[in-house]
Amino acid sequence: MEPDLSRLGNNLVTKLHVLMKISQIYDSKNVALHQFIQESLQTINALIKKEGGLSLKIVKNDLFLNEHRLRYSVEGFTSFKYLLTQWKKRLIGEVIFKEPMDETTLREFVYAMMSLEEGREENASVFTELLANLSILSIEVNALEVFEGEEEGITLHKEDRREVAKKVFFETVGTIEEVITHIKGKQHADVRKLKRLAQKAVHLVMEDESILLGMTTIKNYDEYTFNHSVNVSIYSLAMGRRLGFSRKTLTELGIAALLHDIGKSRIPKEILNKPTSFDEGEWGLMKKHPLLGVEILLNLKQLGEINPRIVIGIFDHHLRKDFAGYPKLFRKKEVSLFGRIIQIADSYDAMTTPKNYRRTPYTPEQALAIMMRERGAKLDPILLKIFIGVVGIFPVGSLVLLNTHELGIVYKANPDPKWMDRPQVIIVERAGKKDVKKELIDLTKTDGAGQFKRSIVKTLDPNIYHIDIAKYFL
Ligand SMILES: [Fe+2]
Ligand SMILES: [Fe+2]
């Protein structure tokens, strides 16, 4: 999707969200509506003119704008969620705006939609009639298509937890962004909010870590730093849990991981995002980020929320056992436990994420292989073993080829270490160019003769197959 269309699409969803919300507060004659409607009209009509018409359609959990799947931005998540929920509740699946609209048309449309009774099968025709009575013929509405097996299957009883996880995930990404922006603007950053989110994440990880681990496959955002911080925090928490940390310690670890690269907010963007390698001076500056991070933390207003362990963890996160890392120290020092945990999570996430548009990331398997080679000198071997236990030999989100010639996405690690090579996978069927979610399979399942029904042959590179892994975890 071209960036311009994607931006307008996101904008459209946000505007509709606001309008639908407002329609439930004010009656349709209220003057307060005028401005909101005018703003929305600008976006909608711009799209209609640009595209010669505008269809917004729900397909499963995605929104399509004129046949293009809309990717939501971090800030857009709440609006997407709201629009999907409200339309789905009313069993409306598609709205087509055929011509540019005026204020009255848009207002009548929104109020008519929100007046629909939830869960009524005939809503699409009721809605059509309502619009016809208002002499609105330029808008077409269609019923929601319910896909077979969509509502049950993979995530039914997990659905609520997944929803919470998603919310925490995106909220945390947003909050990190906020903290960084505040620090850049030399304003006070609110770490208490981060702490609350870290506590929620700890809770989720204790309940079922696979959900949050799945979210780490979301690597297709522009907001690399924010996303990276949250992923590092999820991996660190999963490791901390296996180390038997208390909730309090886990929360501290979560905060340290979230803030581990906070020092980078003091480094100019041009250097951070430089697509080519750094020169000596730039490297020198980059290497300062752990120390800058400590400085930022110690200057925080709510320093009371920050424990020395957090500060040391951040200071240590590039310090290696063999002292090849940074910052350079005058005296030998053990790398702290937090530091060693974050290092592993950090290396893995950095390697598996495309950093700039040109570089293809390593597959999970390749990244783990590199880390195994670096253990001892750079990474703590015991913690690395624990980390592999967390992500499995086939980490959540890996694309795998099965002996049945099917493609699968690793969905959940097998909790039994004996079956590390037999995780749960989602079978992906490639219909035309689109990949469709099929069924969730447990690879420990055997047939009548005691043979495994399916086994993993090898991992594949999702970039080559053009499969958007993150989609399967949202
Ligand atoms: Fe770092
Ligand atoms: Fe990092």
Short mmCIF file of C-alpha atoms and ligand atoms in Angstrom, two decimals:
data_model
loop_
_atom_site.label_atom_id
_atom_site.label_comp_id
_atom_site.label_asym_id
_atom_site.label_seq_id
_atom_site.Cartn_x
_atom_site.Cartn_y
_atom_site.Cartn_z
CA MET A 1 0.00 0.00 0.00
CA GLU A 2 1.39 3.39 -0.86
CA PRO A 3 2.31 5.44 2.21
CA ASP A 4 -0.02 8.26 1.33
CA LEU A 5 -3.03 5.97 1.08
CA SER A 6 -2.03 4.19 4.26
CA ARG A 7 -1.79 7.50 6.10
CA LEU A 8 -5.15 8.68 4.82
CA GLY A 9 -6.66 5.30 5.66
CA ASN A 10 -5.40 5.44 9.22
CA ASN A 11 -6.66 8.96 9.48
CA LEU A 12 -10.05 7.89 8.20
CA VAL A 13 -10.36 5.14 10.80
CA THR A 14 -9.44 7.57 13.57
CA LYS A 15 -11.98 10.11 12.34
CA LEU A 16 -14.74 7.51 12.13
CA HIS A 17 -13.85 6.32 15.61
CA VAL A 18 -14.25 9.82 17.00
CA LEU A 19 -17.52 10.37 15.15
CA MET A 20 -19.03 7.08 16.28
CA LYS A 21 -18.03 7.83 19.84
CA ILE A 22 -19.37 11.35 19.76
CA SER A 23 -22.66 10.21 18.28
CA GLN A 24 -23.22 8.36 21.51
CA ILE A 25 -22.74 11.46 23.60
CA TYR A 26 -24.43 14.21 21.58
CA ASP A 27 -27.69 14.10 19.70
CA SER A 28 -27.43 14.62 15.98
CA LYS A 29 -28.46 18.26 16.09
CA ASN A 30 -25.80 19.35 18.52
CA VAL A 31 -23.62 22.19 17.23
CA ALA A 32 -20.53 20.67 18.80
CA LEU A 33 -20.61 18.08 16.04
CA HIS A 34 -20.00 20.57 13.28
CA GLN A 35 -16.25 20.78 13.64
CA PHE A 36 -15.69 17.06 14.02
CA ILE A 37 -17.77 16.32 10.98
CA GLN A 38 -15.99 18.95 8.92
CA GLU A 39 -12.63 17.47 9.85
CA SER A 40 -13.80 13.98 9.00
CA LEU A 41 -15.22 15.13 5.69
CA GLN A 42 -11.85 16.45 4.67
CA THR A 43 -10.27 13.04 5.09
CA ILE A 44 -13.12 11.03 3.64
CA ASN A 45 -13.63 13.25 0.63
CA ALA A 46 -9.91 13.44 -0.03
CA LEU A 47 -9.87 9.65 -0.19
CA ILE A 48 -12.97 9.43 -2.34
CA LYS A 49 -11.55 11.93 -4.79
CA LYS A 50 -8.15 10.29 -4.85
CA GLU A 51 -9.48 6.79 -5.29
CA GLY A 52 -12.67 7.52 -7.17
CA GLY A 53 -14.67 5.85 -4.44
CA LEU A 54 -14.01 4.32 -1.11
CA SER A 55 -14.73 0.91 0.34
CA LEU A 56 -13.92 0.05 3.92
CA LYS A 57 -14.32 -3.63 4.58
CA ILE A 58 -13.77 -6.03 7.44
CA VAL A 59 -12.18 -9.35 6.58
CA LYS A 60 -11.75 -11.39 9.72
CA ASN A 61 -9.71 -9.14 11.96
CA ASP A 62 -8.40 -6.87 9.27
CA LEU A 63 -9.70 -3.75 7.64
CA PHE A 64 -9.37 -3.35 3.92
CA LEU A 65 -9.40 -0.01 2.20
CA ASN A 66 -10.27 -0.56 -1.45
CA GLU A 67 -8.82 -4.08 -1.37
CA HIS A 68 -5.64 -3.04 0.43
CA ARG A 69 -5.15 -4.27 3.94
CA LEU A 70 -4.72 -1.32 6.25
CA ARG A 71 -1.86 -1.61 8.64
CA TYR A 72 -2.51 0.33 11.74
CA SER A 73 0.03 2.51 13.38
CA VAL A 74 0.66 2.29 17.09
CA GLU A 75 -1.52 5.31 17.79
CA GLY A 76 -4.18 3.95 15.49
CA PHE A 77 -4.70 0.71 17.33
CA THR A 78 -7.53 1.88 19.61
CA SER A 79 -9.47 3.31 16.70
CA PHE A 80 -9.11 0.15 14.64
CA LYS A 81 -10.21 -1.91 17.54
CA TYR A 82 -13.20 0.32 18.19
CA LEU A 83 -14.36 0.39 14.59
CA LEU A 84 -13.97 -3.37 14.17
CA THR A 85 -15.87 -4.09 17.37
CA GLN A 86 -18.71 -1.69 16.69
CA TRP A 87 -19.23 -2.85 13.12
CA LYS A 88 -18.93 -6.50 14.02
CA LYS A 89 -21.44 -6.13 16.84
CA ARG A 90 -23.89 -4.73 14.31
CA LEU A 91 -22.91 -7.33 11.72
CA ILE A 92 -21.91 -4.65 9.24
CA GLY A 93 -18.92 -5.72 7.17
CA GLU A 94 -18.48 -3.13 4.48
CA VAL A 95 -19.31 0.46 3.73
CA ILE A 96 -18.82 1.93 0.28
CA PHE A 97 -18.82 5.68 -0.21
CA LYS A 98 -19.39 6.28 -3.88
CA GLU A 99 -19.31 10.05 -4.02
CA PRO A 100 -17.92 12.90 -1.96
CA MET A 101 -20.26 13.73 0.91
CA ASP A 102 -21.64 16.77 2.61
CA GLU A 103 -22.06 17.38 6.31
CA THR A 104 -25.67 16.19 6.56
CA THR A 105 -25.01 12.94 4.74
CA LEU A 106 -22.09 12.01 6.94
CA ARG A 107 -23.96 12.89 10.11
CA GLU A 108 -27.05 10.91 9.14
CA PHE A 109 -24.86 7.98 8.16
CA VAL A 110 -23.06 7.84 11.50
CA TYR A 111 -26.23 8.18 13.54
CA ALA A 112 -28.06 5.60 11.47
CA MET A 113 -25.25 3.14 11.90
CA MET A 114 -25.03 3.57 15.65
CA SER A 115 -28.80 3.22 15.95
CA LEU A 116 -28.65 -0.34 14.62
CA GLU A 117 -29.54 -3.01 17.10
CA GLU A 118 -26.57 -5.18 18.03
CA GLY A 119 -26.47 -8.75 16.78
CA ARG A 120 -29.42 -8.44 14.38
CA GLU A 121 -28.89 -10.47 11.22
CA GLU A 122 -30.83 -8.15 8.92
CA ASN A 123 -28.88 -5.05 9.89
CA ALA A 124 -27.34 -4.49 6.47
CA SER A 125 -30.76 -4.30 4.80
CA VAL A 126 -32.22 -2.29 7.68
CA PHE A 127 -29.35 0.14 7.32
CA THR A 128 -29.80 0.33 3.54
CA GLU A 129 -33.44 1.16 4.05
CA LEU A 130 -32.67 3.78 6.66
CA LEU A 131 -30.30 5.46 4.24
CA ALA A 132 -32.79 5.26 1.40
CA ASN A 133 -35.42 6.94 3.56
CA LEU A 134 -32.95 9.74 4.12
CA SER A 135 -32.43 9.90 0.37
CA ILE A 136 -28.83 8.88 0.76
CA LEU A 137 -28.00 6.77 -2.24
CA SER A 138 -24.29 7.37 -2.45
CA ILE A 139 -23.48 5.00 0.41
CA GLU A 140 -23.74 1.27 0.14
CA VAL A 141 -23.53 -1.08 3.12
CA ASN A 142 -22.97 -4.81 3.19
CA ALA A 143 -23.36 -7.44 5.85
CA LEU A 144 -20.41 -8.85 7.74
CA GLU A 145 -19.01 -12.03 6.25
CA VAL A 146 -18.42 -14.54 8.97
CA PHE A 147 -15.71 -16.96 8.01
CA GLU A 148 -15.97 -20.58 8.80
CA GLY A 149 -14.28 -21.50 12.04
CA GLU A 150 -13.40 -17.88 12.63
CA GLU A 151 -15.05 -17.57 15.98
CA GLU A 152 -13.95 -20.83 17.45
CA GLY A 153 -10.77 -22.77 17.10
CA ILE A 154 -7.46 -21.22 17.77
CA THR A 155 -8.09 -18.59 20.33
CA LEU A 156 -11.57 -18.81 21.71
CA HIS A 157 -10.94 -19.10 25.41
CA LYS A 158 -7.71 -17.23 25.04
CA GLU A 159 -9.37 -14.35 23.29
CA ASP A 160 -9.78 -12.16 26.34
CA ARG A 161 -6.26 -12.64 27.49
CA ARG A 162 -5.01 -11.94 24.02
CA GLU A 163 -7.01 -8.74 23.90
CA VAL A 164 -5.50 -7.59 27.16
CA ALA A 165 -2.05 -8.53 25.95
CA LYS A 166 -2.50 -6.59 22.75
CA LYS A 167 -3.65 -3.58 24.66
CA VAL A 168 -0.73 -3.73 27.07
CA PHE A 169 1.66 -4.25 24.19
CA PHE A 170 0.51 -1.29 22.15
CA GLU A 171 0.06 0.91 25.17
CA THR A 172 3.61 0.17 26.23
CA VAL A 173 4.97 0.92 22.78
CA GLY A 174 3.08 4.21 22.91
CA THR A 175 4.27 5.05 26.40
CA ILE A 176 7.90 4.38 25.54
CA GLU A 177 7.48 6.74 22.64
CA GLU A 178 6.03 9.33 24.98
CA VAL A 179 8.86 8.94 27.49
CA ILE A 180 11.47 9.30 24.77
CA THR A 181 9.77 12.34 23.28
CA HIS A 182 9.60 13.97 26.69
CA ILE A 183 13.23 13.29 27.39
CA LYS A 184 14.21 14.70 24.02
CA GLY A 185 12.20 17.81 24.77
CA LYS A 186 13.87 18.03 28.17
CA GLN A 187 10.50 17.60 29.83
CA HIS A 188 9.72 15.33 32.70
CA ALA A 189 8.89 11.79 31.69
CA ASP A 190 6.35 9.78 33.60
CA VAL A 191 7.94 6.50 34.59
CA ARG A 192 5.06 5.57 36.84
CA LYS A 193 2.97 4.77 33.80
CA LEU A 194 5.73 2.53 32.52
CA LYS A 195 5.89 0.83 35.86
CA ARG A 196 2.17 0.11 35.79
CA LEU A 197 2.47 -1.34 32.31
CA ALA A 198 5.46 -3.42 33.35
CA GLN A 199 3.37 -4.79 36.21
CA LYS A 200 0.61 -5.73 33.79
CA ALA A 201 3.12 -7.39 31.49
CA VAL A 202 4.51 -9.37 34.43
CA HIS A 203 1.03 -10.54 35.22
CA LEU A 204 0.46 -11.66 31.63
CA VAL A 205 3.78 -13.43 31.42
CA MET A 206 2.98 -15.33 34.60
CA GLU A 207 -0.39 -16.41 33.20
CA ASP A 208 0.61 -17.39 29.71
CA GLU A 209 3.84 -16.12 28.25
CA SER A 210 3.15 -17.44 24.77
CA ILE A 211 0.73 -14.62 24.02
CA LEU A 212 3.21 -11.84 24.71
CA LEU A 213 6.00 -13.80 23.07
CA GLY A 214 3.84 -13.94 19.96
CA MET A 215 3.62 -10.16 19.95
CA THR A 216 7.39 -9.90 19.60
CA THR A 217 6.92 -10.99 16.00
CA ILE A 218 5.46 -7.57 15.30
CA LYS A 219 8.48 -6.10 13.66
CA ASN A 220 7.00 -4.23 10.78
CA TYR A 221 6.61 -0.84 12.34
CA ASP A 222 8.68 2.17 11.62
CA GLU A 223 9.01 2.80 15.32
CA TYR A 224 11.99 0.53 15.73
CA THR A 225 13.24 1.78 19.06
CA PHE A 226 9.89 1.63 20.81
CA ASN A 227 9.05 -1.77 19.47
CA HIS A 228 12.49 -3.07 20.23
CA SER A 229 12.30 -1.93 23.84
CA VAL A 230 9.02 -3.70 24.39
CA ASN A 231 10.23 -6.90 22.75
CA VAL A 232 13.41 -6.92 24.82
CA SER A 233 11.26 -6.50 27.87
CA ILE A 234 9.00 -9.43 26.97
CA TYR A 235 11.94 -11.77 26.39
CA SER A 236 13.60 -10.60 29.59
CA LEU A 237 10.45 -11.19 31.62
CA ALA A 238 10.02 -14.68 30.21
CA MET A 239 13.60 -15.45 31.23
CA GLY A 240 13.17 -13.88 34.65
CA ARG A 241 10.11 -15.98 35.27
CA ARG A 242 12.08 -19.13 34.58
CA LEU A 243 14.74 -17.91 36.98
CA GLY A 244 12.06 -17.77 39.66
CA PHE A 245 12.11 -13.99 40.14
CA SER A 246 9.45 -12.47 42.38
CA ARG A 247 6.85 -10.19 40.83
CA LYS A 248 8.66 -7.19 42.25
CA THR A 249 11.99 -8.20 40.74
CA LEU A 250 10.28 -9.04 37.47
CA THR A 251 8.73 -5.59 37.36
CA GLU A 252 12.14 -4.02 37.92
CA LEU A 253 13.60 -6.18 35.19
CA GLY A 254 10.74 -5.19 32.89
CA ILE A 255 11.40 -1.50 33.50
CA ALA A 256 15.14 -1.89 33.01
CA ALA A 257 14.53 -3.68 29.72
CA LEU A 258 12.01 -1.11 28.57
CA LEU A 259 14.48 1.67 29.26
CA HIS A 260 17.68 -0.10 28.26
CA ASP A 261 18.24 2.05 25.16
CA ILE A 262 16.79 5.25 26.59
CA GLY A 263 20.25 6.81 26.23
CA LYS A 264 19.75 6.69 22.49
CA SER A 265 17.25 9.50 22.82
CA ARG A 266 20.25 11.79 23.29
CA ILE A 267 21.84 10.66 20.05
CA PRO A 268 20.89 12.51 16.85
CA LYS A 269 18.40 10.69 14.68
CA GLU A 270 20.61 10.99 11.61
CA ILE A 271 23.22 8.88 13.30
CA LEU A 272 20.78 6.36 14.76
CA ASN A 273 19.08 5.73 11.45
CA LYS A 274 22.17 5.88 9.32
CA PRO A 275 21.87 3.13 6.72
CA THR A 276 25.61 2.79 6.22
CA SER A 277 28.19 1.91 8.86
CA PHE A 278 29.31 4.43 11.46
CA ASP A 279 32.54 6.33 11.31
CA GLU A 280 34.75 6.39 14.38
CA GLY A 281 33.22 9.49 15.88
CA GLU A 282 29.70 8.19 15.42
CA TRP A 283 30.60 4.88 16.97
CA GLY A 284 32.08 6.71 19.90
CA LEU A 285 28.81 8.49 20.41
CA MET A 286 26.71 5.35 19.96
CA LYS A 287 28.79 3.60 22.58
CA LYS A 288 27.85 6.29 25.05
CA HIS A 289 24.18 5.30 25.11
CA PRO A 290 24.32 3.05 28.19
CA LEU A 291 25.99 5.83 30.15
CA LEU A 292 23.62 8.47 28.78
CA GLY A 293 20.79 6.19 29.82
CA VAL A 294 22.02 6.10 33.39
CA GLU A 295 22.33 9.87 33.40
CA ILE A 296 18.76 10.28 32.16
CA LEU A 297 17.46 7.87 34.75
CA LEU A 298 19.20 9.59 37.61
CA ASN A 299 17.71 12.88 36.53
CA LEU A 300 14.18 11.57 36.53
CA LYS A 301 11.71 13.28 38.73
CA GLN A 302 10.30 10.09 40.12
CA LEU A 303 13.69 8.64 40.92
CA GLY A 304 12.00 6.79 43.76
CA GLU A 305 10.52 4.43 41.21
CA ILE A 306 13.97 3.51 40.00
CA ASN A 307 15.92 0.86 41.81
CA PRO A 308 19.76 0.69 41.61
CA ARG A 309 19.39 -2.70 39.98
CA ILE A 310 17.55 -1.07 37.10
CA VAL A 311 20.23 1.56 36.67
CA ILE A 312 23.03 -0.98 36.75
CA GLY A 313 21.20 -3.23 34.31
CA ILE A 314 21.04 -0.39 31.83
CA PHE A 315 24.67 0.54 32.37
CA ASP A 316 25.71 -3.08 31.79
CA HIS A 317 23.69 -4.03 28.79
CA HIS A 318 26.57 -3.85 26.33
CA LEU A 319 29.28 -4.82 28.75
CA ARG A 320 30.66 -8.20 27.82
CA LYS A 321 32.31 -10.80 29.92
CA ASP A 322 35.48 -10.51 27.85
CA PHE A 323 35.35 -6.69 28.12
CA ALA A 324 35.03 -6.31 24.38
CA GLY A 325 31.83 -4.40 24.98
CA TYR A 326 31.25 -0.87 26.22
CA PRO A 327 31.46 1.41 28.16
CA LYS A 328 35.19 0.88 28.71
CA LEU A 329 35.94 0.37 32.38
CA PHE A 330 39.11 0.89 34.31
CA ARG A 331 38.52 -1.97 36.62
CA LYS A 332 37.11 -5.43 36.02
CA LYS A 333 33.49 -5.76 36.95
CA GLU A 334 31.02 -8.59 36.86
CA VAL A 335 28.17 -7.93 34.50
CA SER A 336 24.99 -7.76 36.58
CA LEU A 337 22.27 -10.36 36.22
CA PHE A 338 19.84 -7.84 34.74
CA GLY A 339 22.54 -6.73 32.32
CA ARG A 340 23.24 -10.30 31.22
CA ILE A 341 19.56 -11.05 30.71
CA ILE A 342 18.94 -7.88 28.71
CA GLN A 343 22.01 -8.57 26.55
CA ILE A 344 20.58 -11.84 25.36
CA ALA A 345 17.10 -10.46 24.72
CA ASP A 346 18.63 -7.41 23.04
CA SER A 347 20.91 -9.38 20.70
CA TYR A 348 18.12 -11.69 19.64
CA ASP A 349 15.61 -8.97 18.93
CA ALA A 350 18.15 -6.80 17.13
CA MET A 351 19.19 -9.67 14.89
CA THR A 352 15.68 -10.76 14.00
CA THR A 353 14.37 -7.26 13.24
CA PRO A 354 14.92 -5.47 9.95
CA LYS A 355 16.64 -2.28 11.09
CA ASN A 356 16.41 -0.28 7.99
CA TYR A 357 14.55 -1.00 4.84
CA ARG A 358 17.45 -2.51 3.06
CA ARG A 359 18.69 -5.10 5.48
CA THR A 360 17.05 -8.50 5.70
CA PRO A 361 16.99 -9.73 9.26
CA TYR A 362 18.21 -13.12 10.41
CA THR A 363 15.65 -15.84 10.85
CA PRO A 364 15.12 -16.87 14.50
CA GLU A 365 17.13 -20.00 13.86
CA GLN A 366 20.08 -18.13 12.36
CA ALA A 367 20.05 -15.64 15.22
CA LEU A 368 20.13 -18.40 17.83
CA ALA A 369 22.99 -20.11 15.99
CA ILE A 370 25.04 -16.90 16.05
CA MET A 371 24.30 -16.40 19.73
CA MET A 372 25.34 -19.97 20.48
CA ARG A 373 28.69 -19.25 18.84
CA GLU A 374 29.10 -16.12 20.94
CA ARG A 375 28.24 -17.71 24.24
CA GLY A 376 30.90 -17.76 26.89
CA ALA A 377 32.90 -14.80 25.70
CA LYS A 378 29.96 -12.50 25.13
CA LEU A 379 26.76 -14.01 26.43
CA ASP A 380 26.11 -15.91 29.61
CA PRO A 381 25.85 -19.58 28.51
CA ILE A 382 23.43 -20.62 31.23
CA LEU A 383 21.11 -17.73 30.59
CA LEU A 384 21.33 -18.43 26.88
CA LYS A 385 20.15 -21.97 27.56
CA ILE A 386 17.22 -20.55 29.47
CA PHE A 387 16.49 -18.18 26.64
CA ILE A 388 16.42 -21.03 24.14
CA GLY A 389 13.98 -22.71 26.50
CA VAL A 390 11.83 -19.59 26.27
CA VAL A 391 11.81 -19.28 22.52
CA GLY A 392 12.23 -22.99 21.79
CA ILE A 393 14.54 -24.44 19.17
CA PHE A 394 11.94 -23.17 16.79
CA PRO A 395 11.06 -19.80 18.28
CA VAL A 396 7.51 -18.57 18.27
CA GLY A 397 6.97 -16.85 14.96
CA SER A 398 9.32 -19.07 12.93
CA LEU A 399 8.12 -20.13 9.54
CA VAL A 400 8.66 -23.87 9.14
CA LEU A 401 8.34 -26.50 6.45
CA LEU A 402 6.65 -29.72 7.58
CA ASN A 403 7.22 -33.21 6.23
CA THR A 404 3.70 -33.03 4.85
CA HIS A 405 4.93 -30.20 2.57
CA GLU A 406 2.74 -27.75 4.46
CA LEU A 407 3.98 -24.42 5.73
CA GLY A 408 3.52 -23.67 9.40
CA ILE A 409 4.12 -20.82 11.78
CA VAL A 410 5.33 -21.72 15.23
CA TYR A 411 2.62 -20.51 17.53
CA LYS A 412 3.54 -21.77 20.94
CA ALA A 413 6.58 -23.56 22.34
CA ASN A 414 5.96 -26.98 23.81
CA PRO A 415 6.15 -26.60 27.59
CA ASP A 416 7.74 -30.04 27.91
CA PRO A 417 11.51 -29.69 27.25
CA LYS A 418 11.46 -33.25 25.89
CA TRP A 419 9.37 -31.98 22.98
CA MET A 420 11.30 -28.81 22.27
CA ASP A 421 11.25 -29.68 18.58
CA ARG A 422 7.49 -30.23 18.58
CA PRO A 423 5.80 -26.90 19.20
CA GLN A 424 2.27 -25.97 18.23
CA VAL A 425 2.07 -24.55 14.74
CA ILE A 426 -0.52 -22.81 12.65
CA ILE A 427 -0.78 -24.33 9.23
CA VAL A 428 -0.65 -21.65 6.59
CA GLU A 429 -2.38 -22.24 3.36
CA ARG A 430 -1.26 -20.14 0.47
CA ALA A 431 -4.26 -19.33 -1.61
CA GLY A 432 -3.09 -17.27 -4.53
CA LYS A 433 -0.95 -14.51 -3.10
CA LYS A 434 -2.73 -14.28 0.20
CA ASP A 435 -1.93 -16.64 3.01
CA VAL A 436 -4.88 -17.72 5.06
CA LYS A 437 -4.94 -18.85 8.62
CA LYS A 438 -5.98 -22.46 8.87
CA GLU A 439 -5.72 -24.65 11.88
CA LEU A 440 -3.64 -24.93 15.00
CA ILE A 441 -1.72 -28.20 15.13
CA ASP A 442 0.09 -29.88 17.96
CA LEU A 443 3.17 -31.58 16.55
CA THR A 444 3.20 -34.21 19.28
CA LYS A 445 0.02 -35.71 17.82
CA THR A 446 0.49 -39.24 16.48
CA ASP A 447 -1.54 -41.34 14.10
CA GLY A 448 -3.01 -44.78 14.88
CA ALA A 449 0.34 -46.49 14.37
CA GLY A 450 2.11 -44.21 16.85
CA GLN A 451 3.84 -42.18 14.14
CA PHE A 452 3.94 -38.43 14.37
CA LYS A 453 1.41 -36.96 12.02
CA ARG A 454 3.62 -34.01 11.20
CA SER A 455 7.21 -33.01 11.89
CA ILE A 456 9.29 -29.96 11.18
CA VAL A 457 11.76 -30.43 8.36
CA LYS A 458 13.41 -27.03 8.43
CA THR A 459 12.81 -23.36 9.00
CA LEU A 460 12.20 -21.01 6.13
CA ASP A 461 12.78 -17.33 5.67
CA PRO A 462 9.40 -15.55 5.83
CA ASN A 463 10.83 -12.64 3.87
CA ILE A 464 11.31 -14.89 0.87
CA TYR A 465 7.79 -16.26 1.14
CA HIS A 466 6.30 -12.81 1.72
CA ILE A 467 4.43 -13.96 4.77
CA ASP A 468 3.55 -11.40 7.39
CA ILE A 469 4.13 -13.43 10.51
CA ALA A 470 2.88 -10.82 12.97
CA LYS A 471 -0.58 -11.05 11.48
CA TYR A 472 -1.03 -14.46 13.02
CA PHE A 473 -0.49 -13.14 16.49
CA LEU A 474 -2.90 -10.22 16.45
FE FE B 1 21.70 -0.79 23.63
FE FE B 2 18.83 -2.47 22.48
#
